[in-house]
Amino acid sequence: MPQETGTRTPPHRWPVHAAARNTHARVLEVVRAHCGPLAGARIVDLPCGAGAFSRDLLALGADVVPADLARNEPFLGDPGAWLKADANARLPFADASVDAFVSIEGIEHFENPSFFLRECHRVLRPGGTLVLSTPNVDSFRSRRSMFTHGYHRYFNPVSAAARDSGHLHAIDMVFMRGLIRDLDLEVLEITVNRAKRRWYYDLLRPWLTRRLPRDMRGVVPFYGEVIIYALRKRG
């Protein structure tokens, strides 16, 4: 993701793929696996950035609402469908009006991640799907960075008051699972953008994860730069 020393990168200056390698492709696989028929489905993509993922959904026949604080130019999605939305405020959608909600590496930028997830839950129809990705701070590489450098991977300080790429919050699995429980969301899948396994990492994994809750001892979240949650609103 882009970086400006001491400042946050404005949304309208994001690159085409403001995400880690293979994240868009993996999220699209998750959407296709869990969101049902995409043709005609109303799907919000927030933050949409340059609109690359919105374009992918549009190509599959979805009724996509690309939303963000500011529109990237050039915008790759449907500029007529673009909607200004502040993820730190009430989202401009009616209750139970959305079939699916996609948020790729956005929640770590938001001032109130809990509020944002509650808003996603509010606007989803019963049975609707939330697919959300965020840097995987529970991974071995991120924990190693915390041990050696004092900060999680992708959260290095660029000044005394700002982190890389405008990241604000490291969203770990315990935080996410707590909100999933509080909102009574169904977990469909938890995966990563890519699991680059090493035999010596696998030897270390049982020892390094032995004190963690059972759900945190597997390949996920030990591997992967980005963790991806597929969640369903019950009802």
Short mmCIF file of N, CA and C in Angstrom, two decimals, residues 117-203:
data_model
loop_
_atom_site.label_atom_id
_atom_site.label_comp_id
_atom_site.label_asym_id
_atom_site.label_seq_id
_atom_site.Cartn_x
_atom_site.Cartn_y
_atom_site.Cartn_z
N LEU A 117 -18.43 -2.70 12.02
CA LEU A 117 -18.98 -4.05 11.88
C LEU A 117 -20.45 -4.08 12.26
N ARG A 118 -20.84 -3.30 13.25
CA ARG A 118 -22.26 -3.25 13.61
C ARG A 118 -23.08 -2.62 12.49
N GLU A 119 -22.51 -1.65 11.80
CA GLU A 119 -23.19 -1.04 10.66
C GLU A 119 -23.31 -2.04 9.50
N CYS A 120 -22.26 -2.81 9.26
CA CYS A 120 -22.35 -3.86 8.23
C CYS A 120 -23.47 -4.83 8.56
N HIS A 121 -23.56 -5.22 9.82
CA HIS A 121 -24.61 -6.13 10.26
C HIS A 121 -25.99 -5.50 10.05
N ARG A 122 -26.11 -4.23 10.37
CA ARG A 122 -27.40 -3.54 10.24
C ARG A 122 -27.91 -3.53 8.80
N VAL A 123 -27.02 -3.23 7.85
CA VAL A 123 -27.48 -3.05 6.47
C VAL A 123 -27.64 -4.37 5.72
N LEU A 124 -27.05 -5.45 6.22
CA LEU A 124 -27.19 -6.75 5.57
C LEU A 124 -28.59 -7.31 5.79
N ARG A 125 -29.16 -7.89 4.77
CA ARG A 125 -30.43 -8.60 4.93
C ARG A 125 -30.17 -9.88 5.71
N PRO A 126 -31.19 -10.46 6.35
CA PRO A 126 -31.01 -11.77 6.99
C PRO A 126 -30.53 -12.79 5.96
N GLY A 127 -29.49 -13.52 6.30
CA GLY A 127 -28.88 -14.45 5.36
C GLY A 127 -27.82 -13.83 4.48
N GLY A 128 -27.63 -12.51 4.59
CA GLY A 128 -26.61 -11.82 3.80
C GLY A 128 -25.21 -12.12 4.29
N THR A 129 -24.22 -11.85 3.44
CA THR A 129 -22.84 -12.25 3.72
C THR A 129 -21.92 -11.04 3.81
N LEU A 130 -21.07 -11.06 4.82
CA LEU A 130 -20.00 -10.06 4.96
C LEU A 130 -18.67 -10.75 4.70
N VAL A 131 -17.90 -10.20 3.75
CA VAL A 131 -16.55 -10.70 3.47
C VAL A 131 -15.60 -9.55 3.76
N LEU A 132 -14.71 -9.77 4.71
CA LEU A 132 -13.84 -8.71 5.21
C LEU A 132 -12.41 -9.22 5.30
N SER A 133 -11.47 -8.39 4.86
CA SER A 133 -10.06 -8.75 5.00
C SER A 133 -9.32 -7.66 5.76
N THR A 134 -8.22 -8.06 6.40
CA THR A 134 -7.41 -7.13 7.17
C THR A 134 -6.01 -7.74 7.33
N PRO A 135 -4.97 -6.94 7.52
CA PRO A 135 -3.64 -7.51 7.75
C PRO A 135 -3.67 -8.53 8.89
N ASN A 136 -3.00 -9.64 8.68
CA ASN A 136 -3.04 -10.76 9.62
C ASN A 136 -1.99 -10.57 10.71
N VAL A 137 -2.38 -9.87 11.77
CA VAL A 137 -1.42 -9.58 12.85
C VAL A 137 -1.18 -10.80 13.74
N ASP A 138 -1.95 -11.87 13.56
CA ASP A 138 -1.72 -13.10 14.32
C ASP A 138 -0.75 -14.04 13.63
N SER A 139 -0.29 -13.69 12.44
CA SER A 139 0.61 -14.57 11.70
C SER A 139 1.98 -14.63 12.37
N PHE A 140 2.71 -15.67 12.04
CA PHE A 140 4.07 -15.82 12.57
C PHE A 140 4.93 -14.63 12.18
N ARG A 141 4.85 -14.20 10.92
CA ARG A 141 5.70 -13.11 10.46
C ARG A 141 5.37 -11.80 11.17
N SER A 142 4.08 -11.57 11.45
CA SER A 142 3.71 -10.34 12.14
C SER A 142 4.14 -10.38 13.60
N ARG A 143 4.00 -11.55 14.23
CA ARG A 143 4.45 -11.68 15.62
C ARG A 143 5.97 -11.58 15.72
N ARG A 144 6.67 -12.09 14.72
CA ARG A 144 8.12 -11.94 14.69
C ARG A 144 8.51 -10.47 14.57
N SER A 145 7.77 -9.73 13.75
CA SER A 145 8.03 -8.30 13.61
C SER A 145 7.79 -7.57 14.93
N MET A 146 6.74 -7.97 15.64
CA MET A 146 6.47 -7.36 16.93
C MET A 146 7.61 -7.62 17.91
N PHE A 147 8.15 -8.83 17.88
CA PHE A 147 9.24 -9.19 18.79
C PHE A 147 10.54 -8.46 18.43
N THR A 148 10.86 -8.40 17.13
CA THR A 148 12.14 -7.83 16.71
C THR A 148 12.12 -6.32 16.56
N HIS A 149 10.95 -5.77 16.17
CA HIS A 149 10.89 -4.33 15.88
C HIS A 149 9.97 -3.54 16.81
N GLY A 150 9.06 -4.24 17.48
CA GLY A 150 8.16 -3.54 18.39
C GLY A 150 6.84 -3.15 17.79
N TYR A 151 6.55 -3.59 16.55
CA TYR A 151 5.26 -3.29 15.91
C TYR A 151 4.92 -4.42 14.96
N HIS A 152 3.60 -4.57 14.72
CA HIS A 152 3.14 -5.60 13.79
C HIS A 152 3.54 -5.26 12.36
N ARG A 153 3.64 -6.30 11.54
CA ARG A 153 3.92 -6.10 10.13
C ARG A 153 2.83 -5.24 9.50
N TYR A 154 3.23 -4.28 8.69
CA TYR A 154 2.36 -3.29 8.03
C TYR A 154 1.87 -2.20 8.99
N PHE A 155 2.36 -2.19 10.22
CA PHE A 155 1.95 -1.16 11.18
C PHE A 155 3.16 -0.39 11.69
N ASN A 156 4.21 -0.33 10.90
CA ASN A 156 5.40 0.39 11.34
C ASN A 156 5.13 1.90 11.37
N PRO A 157 5.63 2.60 12.37
CA PRO A 157 5.41 4.05 12.46
C PRO A 157 6.22 4.79 11.39
N VAL A 158 5.56 5.76 10.75
CA VAL A 158 6.26 6.62 9.79
C VAL A 158 6.50 8.00 10.40
N SER A 159 5.92 8.23 11.57
CA SER A 159 6.19 9.43 12.36
C SER A 159 5.77 9.11 13.79
N ALA A 160 5.90 10.07 14.67
CA ALA A 160 5.51 9.84 16.05
C ALA A 160 3.99 9.74 16.21
N ALA A 161 3.24 10.09 15.16
CA ALA A 161 1.77 10.10 15.28
C ALA A 161 1.07 9.40 14.13
N ALA A 162 1.79 8.63 13.31
CA ALA A 162 1.15 7.98 12.16
C ALA A 162 1.84 6.66 11.85
N ARG A 163 1.05 5.68 11.38
CA ARG A 163 1.58 4.38 10.99
C ARG A 163 1.54 4.24 9.48
N ASP A 164 2.23 3.23 9.00
CA ASP A 164 2.31 2.94 7.57
C ASP A 164 0.91 2.88 6.95
N SER A 165 0.74 3.55 5.83
CA SER A 165 -0.49 3.52 5.03
C SER A 165 -1.71 4.03 5.77
N GLY A 166 -1.51 4.77 6.84
CA GLY A 166 -2.66 5.28 7.58
C GLY A 166 -3.34 4.25 8.43
N HIS A 167 -2.70 3.12 8.70
CA HIS A 167 -3.28 2.09 9.56
C HIS A 167 -3.44 2.64 10.99
N LEU A 168 -4.60 2.36 11.58
CA LEU A 168 -4.86 2.81 12.94
C LEU A 168 -4.89 1.67 13.95
N HIS A 169 -5.57 0.57 13.59
CA HIS A 169 -5.81 -0.51 14.54
C HIS A 169 -5.35 -1.85 13.98
N ALA A 170 -4.62 -2.61 14.79
CA ALA A 170 -4.29 -3.98 14.44
C ALA A 170 -5.46 -4.86 14.86
N ILE A 171 -6.16 -5.43 13.88
CA ILE A 171 -7.38 -6.20 14.14
C ILE A 171 -7.01 -7.67 14.28
N ASP A 172 -6.94 -8.14 15.52
CA ASP A 172 -6.54 -9.53 15.71
C ASP A 172 -7.76 -10.46 15.74
N MET A 173 -7.50 -11.77 15.75
CA MET A 173 -8.57 -12.75 15.67
C MET A 173 -9.45 -12.73 16.93
N VAL A 174 -8.88 -12.45 18.08
CA VAL A 174 -9.68 -12.41 19.30
C VAL A 174 -10.70 -11.28 19.23
N PHE A 175 -10.27 -10.12 18.76
CA PHE A 175 -11.19 -8.99 18.57
C PHE A 175 -12.31 -9.37 17.61
N MET A 176 -11.95 -9.96 16.47
CA MET A 176 -12.95 -10.32 15.47
C MET A 176 -13.91 -11.37 16.01
N ARG A 177 -13.40 -12.39 16.64
CA ARG A 177 -14.27 -13.46 17.15
C ARG A 177 -15.19 -12.95 18.26
N GLY A 178 -14.73 -11.97 19.03
CA GLY A 178 -15.59 -11.38 20.04
C GLY A 178 -16.77 -10.65 19.42
N LEU A 179 -16.50 -9.88 18.36
CA LEU A 179 -17.59 -9.18 17.68
C LEU A 179 -18.51 -10.14 16.94
N ILE A 180 -17.93 -11.18 16.35
CA ILE A 180 -18.74 -12.19 15.67
C ILE A 180 -19.72 -12.81 16.66
N ARG A 181 -19.24 -13.10 17.87
CA ARG A 181 -20.11 -13.65 18.92
C ARG A 181 -21.17 -12.63 19.33
N ASP A 182 -20.77 -11.38 19.55
CA ASP A 182 -21.71 -10.37 20.02
C ASP A 182 -22.81 -10.09 18.99
N LEU A 183 -22.46 -10.14 17.70
CA LEU A 183 -23.43 -9.87 16.64
C LEU A 183 -24.16 -11.14 16.18
N ASP A 184 -23.80 -12.27 16.77
CA ASP A 184 -24.40 -13.56 16.42
C ASP A 184 -24.28 -13.84 14.92
N LEU A 185 -23.09 -13.59 14.39
CA LEU A 185 -22.81 -13.90 12.99
C LEU A 185 -22.36 -15.35 12.86
N GLU A 186 -22.70 -15.95 11.76
CA GLU A 186 -22.25 -17.31 11.47
C GLU A 186 -20.93 -17.25 10.71
N VAL A 187 -19.95 -17.99 11.17
CA VAL A 187 -18.66 -18.05 10.48
C VAL A 187 -18.76 -19.06 9.35
N LEU A 188 -18.60 -18.58 8.11
CA LEU A 188 -18.63 -19.46 6.95
C LEU A 188 -17.23 -19.97 6.61
N GLU A 189 -16.25 -19.08 6.71
CA GLU A 189 -14.87 -19.44 6.38
C GLU A 189 -13.94 -18.38 6.93
N ILE A 190 -12.79 -18.81 7.42
CA ILE A 190 -11.70 -17.91 7.77
C ILE A 190 -10.47 -18.42 7.03
N THR A 191 -9.91 -17.60 6.18
CA THR A 191 -8.81 -18.03 5.33
C THR A 191 -7.80 -16.90 5.21
N VAL A 192 -6.77 -17.09 4.40
CA VAL A 192 -5.75 -16.07 4.19
C VAL A 192 -5.51 -15.88 2.69
N ASN A 193 -4.83 -14.78 2.36
CA ASN A 193 -4.59 -14.50 0.94
C ASN A 193 -3.68 -15.55 0.31
N ARG A 194 -2.71 -16.05 1.05
CA ARG A 194 -1.84 -17.12 0.58
C ARG A 194 -1.05 -17.66 1.77
N ALA A 195 -0.90 -18.95 1.84
CA ALA A 195 -0.20 -19.58 2.95
C ALA A 195 1.15 -20.10 2.46
N LYS A 196 2.18 -19.29 2.62
CA LYS A 196 3.54 -19.66 2.20
C LYS A 196 4.19 -20.44 3.32
N ARG A 197 4.02 -21.75 3.30
CA ARG A 197 4.48 -22.61 4.38
C ARG A 197 5.94 -23.00 4.20
N ARG A 198 6.62 -23.14 5.31
CA ARG A 198 8.00 -23.61 5.36
C ARG A 198 8.05 -24.77 6.35
N TRP A 199 8.82 -25.79 6.04
CA TRP A 199 8.84 -26.97 6.89
C TRP A 199 9.30 -26.64 8.31
N TYR A 200 10.26 -25.71 8.41
CA TYR A 200 10.76 -25.38 9.74
C TYR A 200 9.75 -24.53 10.51
N TYR A 201 8.91 -23.74 9.79
CA TYR A 201 7.83 -23.04 10.46
C TYR A 201 6.82 -24.04 11.03
N ASP A 202 6.53 -25.07 10.24
CA ASP A 202 5.58 -26.09 10.71
C ASP A 202 6.09 -26.82 11.94
N LEU A 203 7.41 -27.00 12.02
CA LEU A 203 7.98 -27.63 13.21
C LEU A 203 7.84 -26.73 14.43
#
